[in-house]
Amino acid sequence: KQEVTQIPAALSVPEGENLVLNCSFTDSAIYNLQWFRQDPGKGLTSLLLIQSSQREQTSGRLNASLDKSSGRSTLYIAASQPGDSATYLCAVRPDAGGTSYGKLTFGQGTILTVHP
Amino acid sequence: GAGVSQSPSNKVTEKGKDVELRCDPISGHTALYWYRQSLGQGLEFLIYFQGNSAPDKSGLPSDRFSAERTGGSVSTLTIQRTQQEDSAVYLCASSLDTGYEQYFGPGTRLTVT
């Protein structure tokens, strides 16, 4: 059974800092990994999706890396801003071929607070 | 274009009543997913559809939960004889096809009193 762990559970940083959020998964047989942000009382917003064959993806100030063999992904946020404050979730999808192919398994999330 | 929409946004019901939650996926998306988010359990997968068929129902908590999708578009999640432990936010997502990036709706907050 796939298990996804995110560290730290919460993080508070001053504006302008670069920061790293960590995600680890127990079963390396994944098809892709997706990072989301969730604002309080809202749904999930997709940030980045990394295919299992890729090492990293970048979007603006965000960079996500994937080391499939070791079961790890990191989300790097450069020059953090108060508007980045949210819960960040990572989720993995299993390899194609099984009936569970469509299922995302989520971590518990990292609550990020960026203060001015 | 329009994103995933869900209705109602909030639902308060009495224990023992049946509820129906609706999801409208992004137009053209063939895959549709239901998840549940609760304080104690985090985000849990319930069921997903590819077209109108459901290859994976493994996350449905009990036989009180069912879901259907008609016309390859709108989906309804039904919870019969609701219990207090059913209280949660129910999230729907869709993707172009199974395996593609999933886009989430705003969720339905269900409170069972």
PDB file of C-alpha atoms in Angstrom:
ATOM      1  CA  LYS A   1       0.000   0.000   0.000  1.00  0.00           C
ATOM      2  CA  GLN A   2       1.409   3.360  -1.067  1.00  0.00           C
ATOM      3  CA  GLU A   3       2.132   5.802   1.748  1.00  0.00           C
ATOM      4  CA  VAL A   4       3.087   9.436   1.216  1.00  0.00           C
ATOM      5  CA  THR A   5       4.778  11.535   3.884  1.00  0.00           C
ATOM      6  CA  GLN A   6       5.403  15.273   3.844  1.00  0.00           C
ATOM      7  CA  ILE A   7       7.960  17.064   5.989  1.00  0.00           C
ATOM      8  CA  PRO A   8       7.731  19.482   7.675  1.00  0.00           C
ATOM      9  CA  ALA A   9       4.085  19.491   8.761  1.00  0.00           C
ATOM     10  CA  ALA A  10       4.247  23.273   9.156  1.00  0.00           C
ATOM     11  CA  LEU A  11       6.722  25.968   8.194  1.00  0.00           C
ATOM     12  CA  SER A  12       6.840  29.674   8.987  1.00  0.00           C
ATOM     13  CA  VAL A  13       9.324  31.904   7.162  1.00  0.00           C
ATOM     14  CA  PRO A  14       9.895  35.625   6.587  1.00  0.00           C
ATOM     15  CA  GLU A  15       9.104  37.066   3.192  1.00  0.00           C
ATOM     16  CA  GLY A  16      11.888  36.698   0.648  1.00  0.00           C
ATOM     17  CA  GLU A  17      13.303  33.410   1.877  1.00  0.00           C
ATOM     18  CA  ASN A  18      13.875  30.435  -0.393  1.00  0.00           C
ATOM     19  CA  LEU A  19      12.358  27.258   0.992  1.00  0.00           C
ATOM     20  CA  VAL A  20      12.082  23.532   0.352  1.00  0.00           C
ATOM     21  CA  LEU A  21       9.141  21.243   1.031  1.00  0.00           C
ATOM     22  CA  ASN A  22       9.736  17.514   1.120  1.00  0.00           C
ATOM     23  CA  CYS A  23       7.627  14.581  -0.004  1.00  0.00           C
ATOM     24  CA  SER A  24       8.499  10.883   0.238  1.00  0.00           C
ATOM     25  CA  PHE A  25       6.622   7.805  -0.960  1.00  0.00           C
ATOM     26  CA  THR A  26       7.059   4.142  -0.112  1.00  0.00           C
ATOM     27  CA  ASP A  27       6.307   2.492  -3.489  1.00  0.00           C
ATOM     28  CA  SER A  28       8.499   3.715  -6.338  1.00  0.00           C
ATOM     29  CA  ALA A  29       6.195   2.214  -8.998  1.00  0.00           C
ATOM     30  CA  ILE A  30       4.586   5.553  -9.798  1.00  0.00           C
ATOM     31  CA  TYR A  31       3.353   7.026 -13.070  1.00  0.00           C
ATOM     32  CA  ASN A  32       3.607  10.655 -11.989  1.00  0.00           C
ATOM     33  CA  LEU A  33       3.697  12.974  -9.004  1.00  0.00           C
ATOM     34  CA  GLN A  34       1.646  16.136  -8.650  1.00  0.00           C
ATOM     35  CA  TRP A  35       2.081  19.113  -6.301  1.00  0.00           C
ATOM     36  CA  PHE A  36      -0.974  21.128  -5.238  1.00  0.00           C
ATOM     37  CA  ARG A  37      -1.709  24.118  -3.070  1.00  0.00           C
ATOM     38  CA  GLN A  38      -4.859  24.501  -1.044  1.00  0.00           C
ATOM     39  CA  ASP A  39      -6.067  27.780   0.397  1.00  0.00           C
ATOM     40  CA  PRO A  40      -8.326  27.651   3.494  1.00  0.00           C
ATOM     41  CA  GLY A  41     -11.851  26.563   2.595  1.00  0.00           C
ATOM     42  CA  LYS A  42     -10.958  26.085  -1.065  1.00  0.00           C
ATOM     43  CA  GLY A  43     -10.302  23.252  -3.451  1.00  0.00           C
ATOM     44  CA  LEU A  44      -6.890  22.180  -4.721  1.00  0.00           C
ATOM     45  CA  THR A  45      -4.902  24.109  -7.315  1.00  0.00           C
ATOM     46  CA  SER A  46      -2.456  22.083  -9.377  1.00  0.00           C
ATOM     47  CA  LEU A  47       1.056  23.566  -9.315  1.00  0.00           C
ATOM     48  CA  LEU A  48       3.306  21.085 -11.079  1.00  0.00           C
ATOM     49  CA  LEU A  49       3.116  17.575 -12.458  1.00  0.00           C
ATOM     50  CA  ILE A  50       6.254  15.476 -12.935  1.00  0.00           C
ATOM     51  CA  GLN A  51       6.153  12.323 -15.012  1.00  0.00           C
ATOM     52  CA  SER A  52       8.099   9.353 -13.636  1.00  0.00           C
ATOM     53  CA  SER A  53      10.624   9.696 -16.465  1.00  0.00           C
ATOM     54  CA  GLN A  54      11.358  13.328 -15.590  1.00  0.00           C
ATOM     55  CA  ARG A  55      13.756  14.730 -13.003  1.00  0.00           C
ATOM     56  CA  GLU A  56      12.231  18.174 -12.517  1.00  0.00           C
ATOM     57  CA  GLN A  57       9.618  20.692 -13.583  1.00  0.00           C
ATOM     58  CA  THR A  58       9.644  24.459 -13.230  1.00  0.00           C
ATOM     59  CA  SER A  59       6.906  27.067 -13.176  1.00  0.00           C
ATOM     60  CA  GLY A  60       7.828  30.621 -12.298  1.00  0.00           C
ATOM     61  CA  ARG A  61       9.287  30.665  -8.776  1.00  0.00           C
ATOM     62  CA  LEU A  62       8.459  26.988  -8.260  1.00  0.00           C
ATOM     63  CA  ASN A  63      10.718  24.051  -9.027  1.00  0.00           C
ATOM     64  CA  ALA A  64       9.819  20.447  -8.287  1.00  0.00           C
ATOM     65  CA  SER A  65      12.282  17.578  -8.475  1.00  0.00           C
ATOM     66  CA  LEU A  66      11.687  13.863  -8.473  1.00  0.00           C
ATOM     67  CA  ASP A  67      13.997  10.997  -7.513  1.00  0.00           C
ATOM     68  CA  LYS A  68      11.797   8.028  -8.233  1.00  0.00           C
ATOM     69  CA  SER A  69      14.239   5.321  -7.174  1.00  0.00           C
ATOM     70  CA  SER A  70      14.668   6.804  -3.713  1.00  0.00           C
ATOM     71  CA  GLY A  71      10.986   7.733  -3.382  1.00  0.00           C
ATOM     72  CA  ARG A  72      11.492  11.449  -2.909  1.00  0.00           C
ATOM     73  CA  SER A  73      10.303  14.743  -4.334  1.00  0.00           C
ATOM     74  CA  THR A  74      11.019  18.300  -3.300  1.00  0.00           C
ATOM     75  CA  LEU A  75       9.205  21.532  -4.037  1.00  0.00           C
ATOM     76  CA  TYR A  76      11.472  24.560  -4.056  1.00  0.00           C
ATOM     77  CA  ILE A  77       9.889  27.999  -3.695  1.00  0.00           C
ATOM     78  CA  ALA A  78      12.149  30.937  -4.479  1.00  0.00           C
ATOM     79  CA  ALA A  79      11.769  34.401  -2.972  1.00  0.00           C
ATOM     80  CA  SER A  80       8.681  33.514  -0.945  1.00  0.00           C
ATOM     81  CA  GLN A  81       5.799  36.000  -0.664  1.00  0.00           C
ATOM     82  CA  PRO A  82       2.897  36.301   1.806  1.00  0.00           C
ATOM     83  CA  GLY A  83       0.586  35.199  -1.028  1.00  0.00           C
ATOM     84  CA  ASP A  84       2.382  31.831  -1.017  1.00  0.00           C
ATOM     85  CA  SER A  85       0.844  31.060   2.386  1.00  0.00           C
ATOM     86  CA  ALA A  86      -1.265  27.918   1.953  1.00  0.00           C
ATOM     87  CA  THR A  87      -1.178  24.166   2.478  1.00  0.00           C
ATOM     88  CA  TYR A  88       0.989  22.333  -0.032  1.00  0.00           C
ATOM     89  CA  LEU A  89       0.123  18.750  -0.894  1.00  0.00           C
ATOM     90  CA  CYS A  90       1.960  16.174  -2.939  1.00  0.00           C
ATOM     91  CA  ALA A  91       0.232  13.197  -4.509  1.00  0.00           C
ATOM     92  CA  VAL A  92       1.428  10.165  -6.449  1.00  0.00           C
ATOM     93  CA  ARG A  93      -0.321   8.109  -9.097  1.00  0.00           C
ATOM     94  CA  PRO A  94       0.509   4.399  -9.476  1.00  0.00           C
ATOM     95  CA  ASP A  95       2.002   2.905 -12.612  1.00  0.00           C
ATOM     96  CA  ALA A  96      -0.348   2.230 -15.477  1.00  0.00           C
ATOM     97  CA  GLY A  97      -1.768  -1.235 -15.950  1.00  0.00           C
ATOM     98  CA  GLY A  98      -3.839  -1.740 -12.843  1.00  0.00           C
ATOM     99  CA  THR A  99      -7.360  -0.721 -11.943  1.00  0.00           C
ATOM    100  CA  SER A 100      -5.919   1.787  -9.452  1.00  0.00           C
ATOM    101  CA  TYR A 101      -4.200   3.707 -12.229  1.00  0.00           C
ATOM    102  CA  GLY A 102      -6.429   6.747 -11.791  1.00  0.00           C
ATOM    103  CA  LYS A 103      -6.036   7.007  -8.033  1.00  0.00           C
ATOM    104  CA  LEU A 104      -3.936   9.718  -6.389  1.00  0.00           C
ATOM    105  CA  THR A 105      -2.495   9.016  -2.947  1.00  0.00           C
ATOM    106  CA  PHE A 106      -1.921  12.230  -0.994  1.00  0.00           C
ATOM    107  CA  GLY A 107       0.429  13.254   1.757  1.00  0.00           C
ATOM    108  CA  GLN A 108      -0.902  15.090   4.809  1.00  0.00           C
ATOM    109  CA  GLY A 109       0.429  18.409   3.541  1.00  0.00           C
ATOM    110  CA  THR A 110       2.772  21.155   4.714  1.00  0.00           C
ATOM    111  CA  ILE A 111       1.163  24.302   6.091  1.00  0.00           C
ATOM    112  CA  LEU A 112       3.262  27.238   4.906  1.00  0.00           C
ATOM    113  CA  THR A 113       3.068  30.707   6.419  1.00  0.00           C
ATOM    114  CA  VAL A 114       5.090  33.524   4.880  1.00  0.00           C
ATOM    115  CA  HIS A 115       5.032  36.622   7.063  1.00  0.00           C
ATOM    116  CA  PRO A 116       5.866  40.136   5.861  1.00  0.00           C
TER     117      PRO A 116
ATOM    118  CA  GLY B   1     -12.628  28.032 -19.792  1.00  0.00           C
ATOM    119  CA  ALA B   2     -14.879  26.821 -16.998  1.00  0.00           C
ATOM    120  CA  GLY B   3     -13.321  24.670 -14.318  1.00  0.00           C
ATOM    121  CA  VAL B   4     -14.752  21.772 -12.359  1.00  0.00           C
ATOM    122  CA  SER B   5     -17.922  22.781 -10.562  1.00  0.00           C
ATOM    123  CA  GLN B   6     -19.634  21.109  -7.628  1.00  0.00           C
ATOM    124  CA  SER B   7     -23.002  21.567  -6.005  1.00  0.00           C
ATOM    125  CA  PRO B   8     -24.118  22.265  -3.421  1.00  0.00           C
ATOM    126  CA  SER B   9     -21.164  24.089  -1.880  1.00  0.00           C
ATOM    127  CA  ASN B  10     -22.507  23.336   1.592  1.00  0.00           C
ATOM    128  CA  LYS B  11     -24.953  20.707   2.792  1.00  0.00           C
ATOM    129  CA  VAL B  12     -26.256  20.184   6.306  1.00  0.00           C
ATOM    130  CA  THR B  13     -28.317  17.061   6.821  1.00  0.00           C
ATOM    131  CA  GLU B  14     -29.727  15.035   9.664  1.00  0.00           C
ATOM    132  CA  LYS B  15     -28.312  11.659  10.533  1.00  0.00           C
ATOM    133  CA  GLY B  16     -30.085   8.929   8.596  1.00  0.00           C
ATOM    134  CA  LYS B  17     -31.025  11.061   5.587  1.00  0.00           C
ATOM    135  CA  ASP B  18     -29.768  10.450   2.044  1.00  0.00           C
ATOM    136  CA  VAL B  19     -27.722  13.105   0.215  1.00  0.00           C
ATOM    137  CA  GLU B  20     -26.647  13.605  -3.388  1.00  0.00           C
ATOM    138  CA  LEU B  21     -23.551  15.540  -4.375  1.00  0.00           C
ATOM    139  CA  ARG B  22     -23.036  16.687  -7.943  1.00  0.00           C
ATOM    140  CA  CYS B  23     -19.893  17.234 -10.001  1.00  0.00           C
ATOM    141  CA  ASP B  24     -19.602  18.860 -13.432  1.00  0.00           C
ATOM    142  CA  PRO B  25     -16.171  18.135 -14.928  1.00  0.00           C
ATOM    143  CA  ILE B  26     -14.254  20.288 -17.355  1.00  0.00           C
ATOM    144  CA  SER B  27     -15.747  19.900 -20.807  1.00  0.00           C
ATOM    145  CA  GLY B  28     -13.969  17.200 -22.800  1.00  0.00           C
ATOM    146  CA  HIS B  29     -12.409  15.514 -19.779  1.00  0.00           C
ATOM    147  CA  THR B  30     -13.048  11.779 -19.907  1.00  0.00           C
ATOM    148  CA  ALA B  31     -11.787  10.890 -16.415  1.00  0.00           C
ATOM    149  CA  LEU B  32     -13.543  11.987 -13.221  1.00  0.00           C
ATOM    150  CA  TYR B  33     -12.516  11.383  -9.612  1.00  0.00           C
ATOM    151  CA  TRP B  34     -14.100  11.686  -6.172  1.00  0.00           C
ATOM    152  CA  TYR B  35     -12.066  12.298  -3.010  1.00  0.00           C
ATOM    153  CA  ARG B  36     -12.970  13.030   0.586  1.00  0.00           C
ATOM    154  CA  GLN B  37     -11.085  15.366   2.911  1.00  0.00           C
ATOM    155  CA  SER B  38     -11.601  15.159   6.648  1.00  0.00           C
ATOM    156  CA  LEU B  39      -9.588  16.422   9.595  1.00  0.00           C
ATOM    157  CA  GLY B  40      -8.543  13.048  10.862  1.00  0.00           C
ATOM    158  CA  GLN B  41      -7.951  11.269   7.550  1.00  0.00           C
ATOM    159  CA  GLY B  42      -6.545  13.858   5.190  1.00  0.00           C
ATOM    160  CA  LEU B  43      -7.429  13.466   1.518  1.00  0.00           C
ATOM    161  CA  GLU B  44      -8.764  10.021   0.584  1.00  0.00           C
ATOM    162  CA  PHE B  45      -9.597   8.579  -2.817  1.00  0.00           C
ATOM    163  CA  LEU B  46     -13.155   7.296  -3.184  1.00  0.00           C
ATOM    164  CA  ILE B  47     -13.812   6.317  -6.804  1.00  0.00           C
ATOM    165  CA  TYR B  48     -12.899   7.256 -10.349  1.00  0.00           C
ATOM    166  CA  PHE B  49     -14.621   7.023 -13.707  1.00  0.00           C
ATOM    167  CA  GLN B  50     -13.193   6.616 -17.173  1.00  0.00           C
ATOM    168  CA  GLY B  51     -16.122   7.554 -19.371  1.00  0.00           C
ATOM    169  CA  ASN B  52     -19.188   6.108 -17.664  1.00  0.00           C
ATOM    170  CA  SER B  53     -17.469   3.101 -16.138  1.00  0.00           C
ATOM    171  CA  ALA B  54     -15.750   2.953 -12.751  1.00  0.00           C
ATOM    172  CA  PRO B  55     -12.560   0.833 -12.910  1.00  0.00           C
ATOM    173  CA  ASP B  56     -11.706   1.546  -9.275  1.00  0.00           C
ATOM    174  CA  LYS B  57     -14.278   1.778  -6.480  1.00  0.00           C
ATOM    175  CA  SER B  58     -11.842   0.652  -3.829  1.00  0.00           C
ATOM    176  CA  GLY B  59     -12.057   3.823  -1.768  1.00  0.00           C
ATOM    177  CA  LEU B  60     -15.794   3.807  -1.116  1.00  0.00           C
ATOM    178  CA  PRO B  61     -16.038   3.450   2.703  1.00  0.00           C
ATOM    179  CA  SER B  62     -19.187   1.318   2.785  1.00  0.00           C
ATOM    180  CA  ASP B  63     -22.125   0.153   0.684  1.00  0.00           C
ATOM    181  CA  ARG B  64     -23.982   3.313   1.762  1.00  0.00           C
ATOM    182  CA  PHE B  65     -21.809   5.161  -0.760  1.00  0.00           C
ATOM    183  CA  SER B  66     -22.436   4.939  -4.479  1.00  0.00           C
ATOM    184  CA  ALA B  67     -21.631   7.032  -7.524  1.00  0.00           C
ATOM    185  CA  GLU B  68     -22.676   7.172 -11.103  1.00  0.00           C
ATOM    186  CA  ARG B  69     -21.723   9.071 -14.205  1.00  0.00           C
ATOM    187  CA  THR B  70     -23.986   9.501 -17.184  1.00  0.00           C
ATOM    188  CA  GLY B  71     -23.223  10.690 -20.688  1.00  0.00           C
ATOM    189  CA  GLY B  72     -19.535  10.770 -19.858  1.00  0.00           C
ATOM    190  CA  SER B  73     -20.041  14.079 -18.091  1.00  0.00           C
ATOM    191  CA  VAL B  74     -21.882  14.862 -14.846  1.00  0.00           C
ATOM    192  CA  SER B  75     -21.361  12.584 -11.853  1.00  0.00           C
ATOM    193  CA  THR B  76     -23.421  12.136  -8.712  1.00  0.00           C
ATOM    194  CA  LEU B  77     -22.115  10.782  -5.410  1.00  0.00           C
ATOM    195  CA  THR B  78     -24.902   9.441  -3.209  1.00  0.00           C
ATOM    196  CA  ILE B  79     -24.621   8.721   0.482  1.00  0.00           C
ATOM    197  CA  GLN B  80     -27.509   6.786   1.987  1.00  0.00           C
ATOM    198  CA  ARG B  81     -28.466   6.823   5.670  1.00  0.00           C
ATOM    199  CA  THR B  82     -25.821   9.413   6.501  1.00  0.00           C
ATOM    200  CA  GLN B  83     -23.770   9.071   9.674  1.00  0.00           C
ATOM    201  CA  GLN B  84     -21.856  11.722  11.588  1.00  0.00           C
ATOM    202  CA  GLU B  85     -18.547  10.240  10.433  1.00  0.00           C
ATOM    203  CA  ASP B  86     -19.561  11.075   6.863  1.00  0.00           C
ATOM    204  CA  SER B  87     -19.050  14.771   7.661  1.00  0.00           C
ATOM    205  CA  ALA B  88     -16.212  15.972   5.434  1.00  0.00           C
ATOM    206  CA  VAL B  89     -15.424  17.979   2.335  1.00  0.00           C
ATOM    207  CA  TYR B  90     -16.106  15.965  -0.807  1.00  0.00           C
ATOM    208  CA  LEU B  91     -13.858  16.962  -3.702  1.00  0.00           C
ATOM    209  CA  CYS B  92     -14.291  16.134  -7.345  1.00  0.00           C
ATOM    210  CA  ALA B  93     -11.558  16.297  -9.985  1.00  0.00           C
ATOM    211  CA  SER B  94     -11.341  15.657 -13.706  1.00  0.00           C
ATOM    212  CA  SER B  95      -8.571  15.035 -16.212  1.00  0.00           C
ATOM    213  CA  LEU B  96      -8.317  14.847 -19.979  1.00  0.00           C
ATOM    214  CA  ASP B  97      -7.811  11.105 -19.687  1.00  0.00           C
ATOM    215  CA  THR B  98      -6.689   8.715 -16.966  1.00  0.00           C
ATOM    216  CA  GLY B  99      -3.085   9.486 -16.111  1.00  0.00           C
ATOM    217  CA  TYR B 100      -3.238  13.158 -17.000  1.00  0.00           C
ATOM    218  CA  GLU B 101      -3.099  16.132 -14.651  1.00  0.00           C
ATOM    219  CA  GLN B 102      -6.105  16.310 -12.330  1.00  0.00           C
ATOM    220  CA  TYR B 103      -8.033  19.556 -11.833  1.00  0.00           C
ATOM    221  CA  PHE B 104     -10.116  19.924  -8.705  1.00  0.00           C
ATOM    222  CA  GLY B 105     -13.430  21.593  -7.974  1.00  0.00           C
ATOM    223  CA  PRO B 106     -14.126  23.748  -4.893  1.00  0.00           C
ATOM    224  CA  GLY B 107     -15.699  20.880  -2.965  1.00  0.00           C
ATOM    225  CA  THR B 108     -18.946  20.247  -1.119  1.00  0.00           C
ATOM    226  CA  ARG B 109     -18.808  20.603   2.659  1.00  0.00           C
ATOM    227  CA  LEU B 110     -21.140  17.995   4.173  1.00  0.00           C
ATOM    228  CA  THR B 111     -22.184  18.269   7.800  1.00  0.00           C
ATOM    229  CA  VAL B 112     -24.261  15.492   9.338  1.00  0.00           C
ATOM    230  CA  THR B 113     -25.994  16.525  12.557  1.00  0.00           C
TER     231      THR B 113
END
